[in-house]
mmCIF file of C-alpha atoms in Angstrom:
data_model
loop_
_atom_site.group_PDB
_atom_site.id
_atom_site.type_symbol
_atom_site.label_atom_id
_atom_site.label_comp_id
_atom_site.label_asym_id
_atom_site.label_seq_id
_atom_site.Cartn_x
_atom_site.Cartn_y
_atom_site.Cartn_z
ATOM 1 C CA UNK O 6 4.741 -36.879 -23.985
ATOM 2 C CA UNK O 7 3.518 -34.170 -22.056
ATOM 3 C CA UNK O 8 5.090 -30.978 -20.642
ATOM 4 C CA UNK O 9 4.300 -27.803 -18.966
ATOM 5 C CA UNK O 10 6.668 -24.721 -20.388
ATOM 6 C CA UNK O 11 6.849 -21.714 -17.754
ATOM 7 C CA UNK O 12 8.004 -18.931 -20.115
ATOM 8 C CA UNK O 13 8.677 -15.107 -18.780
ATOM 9 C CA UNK O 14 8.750 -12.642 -21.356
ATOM 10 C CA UNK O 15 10.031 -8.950 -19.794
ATOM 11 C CA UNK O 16 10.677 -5.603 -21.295
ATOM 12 C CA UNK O 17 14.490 -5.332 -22.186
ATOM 13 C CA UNK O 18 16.779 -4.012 -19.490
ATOM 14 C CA UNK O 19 17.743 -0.768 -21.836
ATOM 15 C CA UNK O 20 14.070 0.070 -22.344
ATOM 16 C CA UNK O 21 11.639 1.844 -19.877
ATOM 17 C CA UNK O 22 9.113 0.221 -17.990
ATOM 18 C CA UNK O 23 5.550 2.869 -17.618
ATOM 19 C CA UNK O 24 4.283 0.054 -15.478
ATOM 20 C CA UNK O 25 7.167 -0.973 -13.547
ATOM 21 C CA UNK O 26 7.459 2.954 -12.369
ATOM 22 C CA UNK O 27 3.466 3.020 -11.522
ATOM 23 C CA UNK O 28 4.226 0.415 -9.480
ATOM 24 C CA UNK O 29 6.720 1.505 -7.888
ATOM 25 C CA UNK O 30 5.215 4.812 -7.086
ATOM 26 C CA UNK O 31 1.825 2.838 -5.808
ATOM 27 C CA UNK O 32 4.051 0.871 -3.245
ATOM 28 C CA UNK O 33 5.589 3.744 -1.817
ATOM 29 C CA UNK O 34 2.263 5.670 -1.631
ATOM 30 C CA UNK O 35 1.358 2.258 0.299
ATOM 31 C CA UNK O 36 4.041 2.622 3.080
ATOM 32 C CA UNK O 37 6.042 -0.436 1.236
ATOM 33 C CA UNK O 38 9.503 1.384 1.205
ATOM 34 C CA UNK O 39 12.928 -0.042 -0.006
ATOM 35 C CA UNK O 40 12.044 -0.833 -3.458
ATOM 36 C CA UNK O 41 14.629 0.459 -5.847
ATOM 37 C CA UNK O 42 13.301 -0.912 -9.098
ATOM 38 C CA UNK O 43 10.183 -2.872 -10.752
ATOM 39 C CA UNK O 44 9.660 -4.679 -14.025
ATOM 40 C CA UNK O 45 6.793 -6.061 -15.161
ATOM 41 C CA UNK O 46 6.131 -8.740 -18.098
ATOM 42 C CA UNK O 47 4.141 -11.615 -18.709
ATOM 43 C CA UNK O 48 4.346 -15.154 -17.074
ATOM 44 C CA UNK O 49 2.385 -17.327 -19.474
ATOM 45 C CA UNK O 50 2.276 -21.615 -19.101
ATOM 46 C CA UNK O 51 1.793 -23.943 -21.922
ATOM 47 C CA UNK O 52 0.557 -27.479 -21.273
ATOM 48 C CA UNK O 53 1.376 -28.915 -24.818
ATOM 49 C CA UNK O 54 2.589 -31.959 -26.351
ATOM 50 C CA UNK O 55 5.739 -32.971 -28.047
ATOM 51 C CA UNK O 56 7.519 -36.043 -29.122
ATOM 52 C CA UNK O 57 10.574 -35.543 -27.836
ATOM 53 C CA UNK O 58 11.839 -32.885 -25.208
ATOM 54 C CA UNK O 59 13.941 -31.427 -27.955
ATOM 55 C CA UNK O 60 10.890 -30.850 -30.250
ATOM 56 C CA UNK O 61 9.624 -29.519 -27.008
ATOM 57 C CA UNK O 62 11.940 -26.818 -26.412
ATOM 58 C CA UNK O 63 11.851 -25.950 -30.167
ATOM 59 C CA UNK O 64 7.659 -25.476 -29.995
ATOM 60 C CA UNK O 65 8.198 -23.054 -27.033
ATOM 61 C CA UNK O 66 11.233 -21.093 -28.510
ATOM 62 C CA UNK O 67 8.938 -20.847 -31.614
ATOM 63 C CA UNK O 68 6.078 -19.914 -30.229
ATOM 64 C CA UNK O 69 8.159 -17.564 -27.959
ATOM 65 C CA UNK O 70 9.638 -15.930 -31.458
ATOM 66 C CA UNK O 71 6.280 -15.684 -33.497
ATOM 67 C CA UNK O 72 3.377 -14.751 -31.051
ATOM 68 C CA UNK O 73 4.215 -14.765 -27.072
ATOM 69 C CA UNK O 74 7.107 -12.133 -27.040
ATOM 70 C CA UNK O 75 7.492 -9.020 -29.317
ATOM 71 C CA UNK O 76 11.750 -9.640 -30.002
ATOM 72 C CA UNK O 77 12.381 -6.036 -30.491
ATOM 73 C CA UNK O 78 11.110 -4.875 -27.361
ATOM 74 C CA UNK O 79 11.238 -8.267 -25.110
ATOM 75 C CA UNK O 80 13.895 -10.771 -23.797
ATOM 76 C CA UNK O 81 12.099 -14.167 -23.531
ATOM 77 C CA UNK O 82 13.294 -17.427 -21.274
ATOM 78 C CA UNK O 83 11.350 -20.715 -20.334
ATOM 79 C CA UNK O 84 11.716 -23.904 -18.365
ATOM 80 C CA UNK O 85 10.420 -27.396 -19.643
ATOM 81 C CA UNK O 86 9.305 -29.792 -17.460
ATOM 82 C CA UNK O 87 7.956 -33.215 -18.733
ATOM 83 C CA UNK O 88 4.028 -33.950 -16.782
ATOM 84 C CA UNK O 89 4.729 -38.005 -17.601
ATOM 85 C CA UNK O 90 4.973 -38.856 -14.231
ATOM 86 C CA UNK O 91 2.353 -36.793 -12.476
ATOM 87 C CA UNK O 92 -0.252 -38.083 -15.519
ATOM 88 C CA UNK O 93 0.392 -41.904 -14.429
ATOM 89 C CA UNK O 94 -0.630 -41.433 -10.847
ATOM 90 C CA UNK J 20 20.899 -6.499 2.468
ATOM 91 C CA UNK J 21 19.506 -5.833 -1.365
ATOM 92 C CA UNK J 22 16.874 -8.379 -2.363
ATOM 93 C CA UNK J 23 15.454 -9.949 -5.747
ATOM 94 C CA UNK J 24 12.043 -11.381 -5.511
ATOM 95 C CA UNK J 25 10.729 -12.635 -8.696
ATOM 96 C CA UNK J 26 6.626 -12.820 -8.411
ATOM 97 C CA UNK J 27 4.182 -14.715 -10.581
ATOM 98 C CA UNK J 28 0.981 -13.651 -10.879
ATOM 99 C CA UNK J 29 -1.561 -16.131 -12.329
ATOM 100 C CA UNK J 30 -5.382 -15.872 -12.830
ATOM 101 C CA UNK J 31 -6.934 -18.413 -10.734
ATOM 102 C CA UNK J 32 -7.712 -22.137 -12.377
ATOM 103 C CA UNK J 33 -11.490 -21.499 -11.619
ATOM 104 C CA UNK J 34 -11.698 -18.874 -13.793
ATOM 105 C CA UNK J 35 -11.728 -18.252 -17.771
ATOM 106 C CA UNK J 36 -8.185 -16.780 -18.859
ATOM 107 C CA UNK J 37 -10.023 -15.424 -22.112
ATOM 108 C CA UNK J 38 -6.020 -13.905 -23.160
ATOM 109 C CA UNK J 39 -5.003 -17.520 -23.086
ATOM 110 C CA UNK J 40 -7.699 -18.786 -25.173
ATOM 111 C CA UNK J 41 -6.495 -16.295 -27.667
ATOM 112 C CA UNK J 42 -3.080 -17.183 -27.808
ATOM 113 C CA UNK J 43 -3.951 -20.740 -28.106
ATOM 114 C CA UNK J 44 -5.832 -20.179 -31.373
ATOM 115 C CA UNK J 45 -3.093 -17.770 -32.067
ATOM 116 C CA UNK J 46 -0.796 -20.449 -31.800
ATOM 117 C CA UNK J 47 -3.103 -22.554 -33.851
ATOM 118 C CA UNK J 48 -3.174 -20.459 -36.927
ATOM 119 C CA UNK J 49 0.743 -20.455 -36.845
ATOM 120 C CA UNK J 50 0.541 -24.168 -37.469
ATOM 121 C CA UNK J 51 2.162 -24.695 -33.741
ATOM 122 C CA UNK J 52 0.458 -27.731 -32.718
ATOM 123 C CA UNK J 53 -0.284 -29.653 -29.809
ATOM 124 C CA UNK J 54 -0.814 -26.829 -27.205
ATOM 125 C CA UNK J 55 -3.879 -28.202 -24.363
ATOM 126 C CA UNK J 56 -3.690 -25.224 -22.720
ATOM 127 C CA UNK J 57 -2.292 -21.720 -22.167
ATOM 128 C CA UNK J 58 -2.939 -19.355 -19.166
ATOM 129 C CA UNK J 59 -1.337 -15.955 -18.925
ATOM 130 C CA UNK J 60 -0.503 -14.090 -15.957
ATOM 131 C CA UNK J 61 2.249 -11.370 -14.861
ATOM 132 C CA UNK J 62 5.280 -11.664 -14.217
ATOM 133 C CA UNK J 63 7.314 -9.180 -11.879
ATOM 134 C CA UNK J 64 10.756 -8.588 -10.872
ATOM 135 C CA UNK J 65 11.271 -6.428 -7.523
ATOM 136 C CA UNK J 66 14.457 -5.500 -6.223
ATOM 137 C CA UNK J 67 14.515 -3.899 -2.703
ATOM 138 C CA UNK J 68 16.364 -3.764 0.414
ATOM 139 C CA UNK J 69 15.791 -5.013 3.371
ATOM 140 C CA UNK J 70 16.903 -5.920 6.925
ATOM 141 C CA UNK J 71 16.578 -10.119 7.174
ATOM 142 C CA UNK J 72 15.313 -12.439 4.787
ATOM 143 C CA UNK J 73 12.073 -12.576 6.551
ATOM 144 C CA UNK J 74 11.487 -9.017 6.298
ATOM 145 C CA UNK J 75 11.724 -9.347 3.037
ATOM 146 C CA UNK J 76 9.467 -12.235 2.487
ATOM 147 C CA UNK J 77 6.902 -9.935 4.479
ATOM 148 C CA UNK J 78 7.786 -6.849 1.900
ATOM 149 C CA UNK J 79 6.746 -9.166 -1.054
ATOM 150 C CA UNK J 80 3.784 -10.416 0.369
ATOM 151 C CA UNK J 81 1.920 -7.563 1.565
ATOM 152 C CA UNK J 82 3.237 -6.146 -1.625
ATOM 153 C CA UNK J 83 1.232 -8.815 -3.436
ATOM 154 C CA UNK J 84 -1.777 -8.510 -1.260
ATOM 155 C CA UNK J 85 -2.389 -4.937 -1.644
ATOM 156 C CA UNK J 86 -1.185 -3.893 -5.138
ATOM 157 C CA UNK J 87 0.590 -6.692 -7.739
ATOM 158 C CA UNK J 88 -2.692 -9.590 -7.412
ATOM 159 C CA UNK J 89 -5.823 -9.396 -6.808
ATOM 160 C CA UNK J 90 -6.395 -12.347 -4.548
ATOM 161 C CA UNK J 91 -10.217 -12.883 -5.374
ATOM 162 C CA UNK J 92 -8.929 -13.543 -8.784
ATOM 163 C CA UNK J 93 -5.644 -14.073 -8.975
ATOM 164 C CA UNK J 94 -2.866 -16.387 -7.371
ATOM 165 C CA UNK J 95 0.312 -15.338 -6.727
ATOM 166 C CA UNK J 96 3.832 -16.871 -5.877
ATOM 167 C CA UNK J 97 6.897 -15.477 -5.412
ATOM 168 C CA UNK J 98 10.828 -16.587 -5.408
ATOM 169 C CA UNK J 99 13.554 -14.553 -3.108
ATOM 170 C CA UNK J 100 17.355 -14.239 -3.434
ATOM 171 C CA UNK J 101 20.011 -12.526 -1.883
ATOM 172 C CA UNK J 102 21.545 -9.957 -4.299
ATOM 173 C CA UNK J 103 24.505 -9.285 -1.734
ATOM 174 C CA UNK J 104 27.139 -11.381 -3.494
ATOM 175 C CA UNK J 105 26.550 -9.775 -6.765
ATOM 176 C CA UNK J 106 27.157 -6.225 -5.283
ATOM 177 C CA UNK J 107 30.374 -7.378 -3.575
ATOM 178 C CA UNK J 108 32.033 -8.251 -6.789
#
């Protein structure tokens, strides 16, 4: 089976964000006003296969926990969905 | 009306994502196997206020135009919610 993992891995709330503020400060110098805060992370997809969709979830939270998000410093969530479907078309 | 517009930021499928192809061997040497294919982009959370829900759709995208993607290389897509609720609690 084959799946596609969208996983978002973003500073944690209690830490500071350098590029969230530089941000911020660029849209204001760009006229874009009403934005009160801005974090940045990573967005990174997986196209991977798995037997199940438990093993699934189990090779993202893994690989989420070893390489793609640094635990101390980073909250990490994902959503699985299977590609089965759009694969037999 | 306070706003939450999560934006995804993805390099476009035409071109290399050489920071994927790292983390896919990366993921290789940690024995995590069965990953096709890993592309990394950013991911950004922006909360702002706004008048209408369509003001704020235009906020995020000329946001994303002119400072969070570069659209000759980049995609972007972005997800808006009403943070009103939240704040009435």
């Amino acid at each position: 089976m084959k799946f596609v993992a969208e996983v978002n891995v973003m500073p944690k709330k209690e830490l500071l964000d350098p590029q969230g503020k530089a941000v911020k400060l660029g849209l204001k110098h760009l006229h874009i006003e009403g934005v009160k805060d801005v974090r940045i992370g990573k967005h990174i997809v997986l196209t991977f296969e798995a037997e199940t969709p438990e093993q699934a979830r189990e090779i993202v939270d893994t690989a989420c926990q070893k390489l793609l998000a640094n635990v101390i410093m980073e909250d990490y969530s994902f959503e699985i969905k299977e590609l089965q479907e759009t694969l037999k078309k």
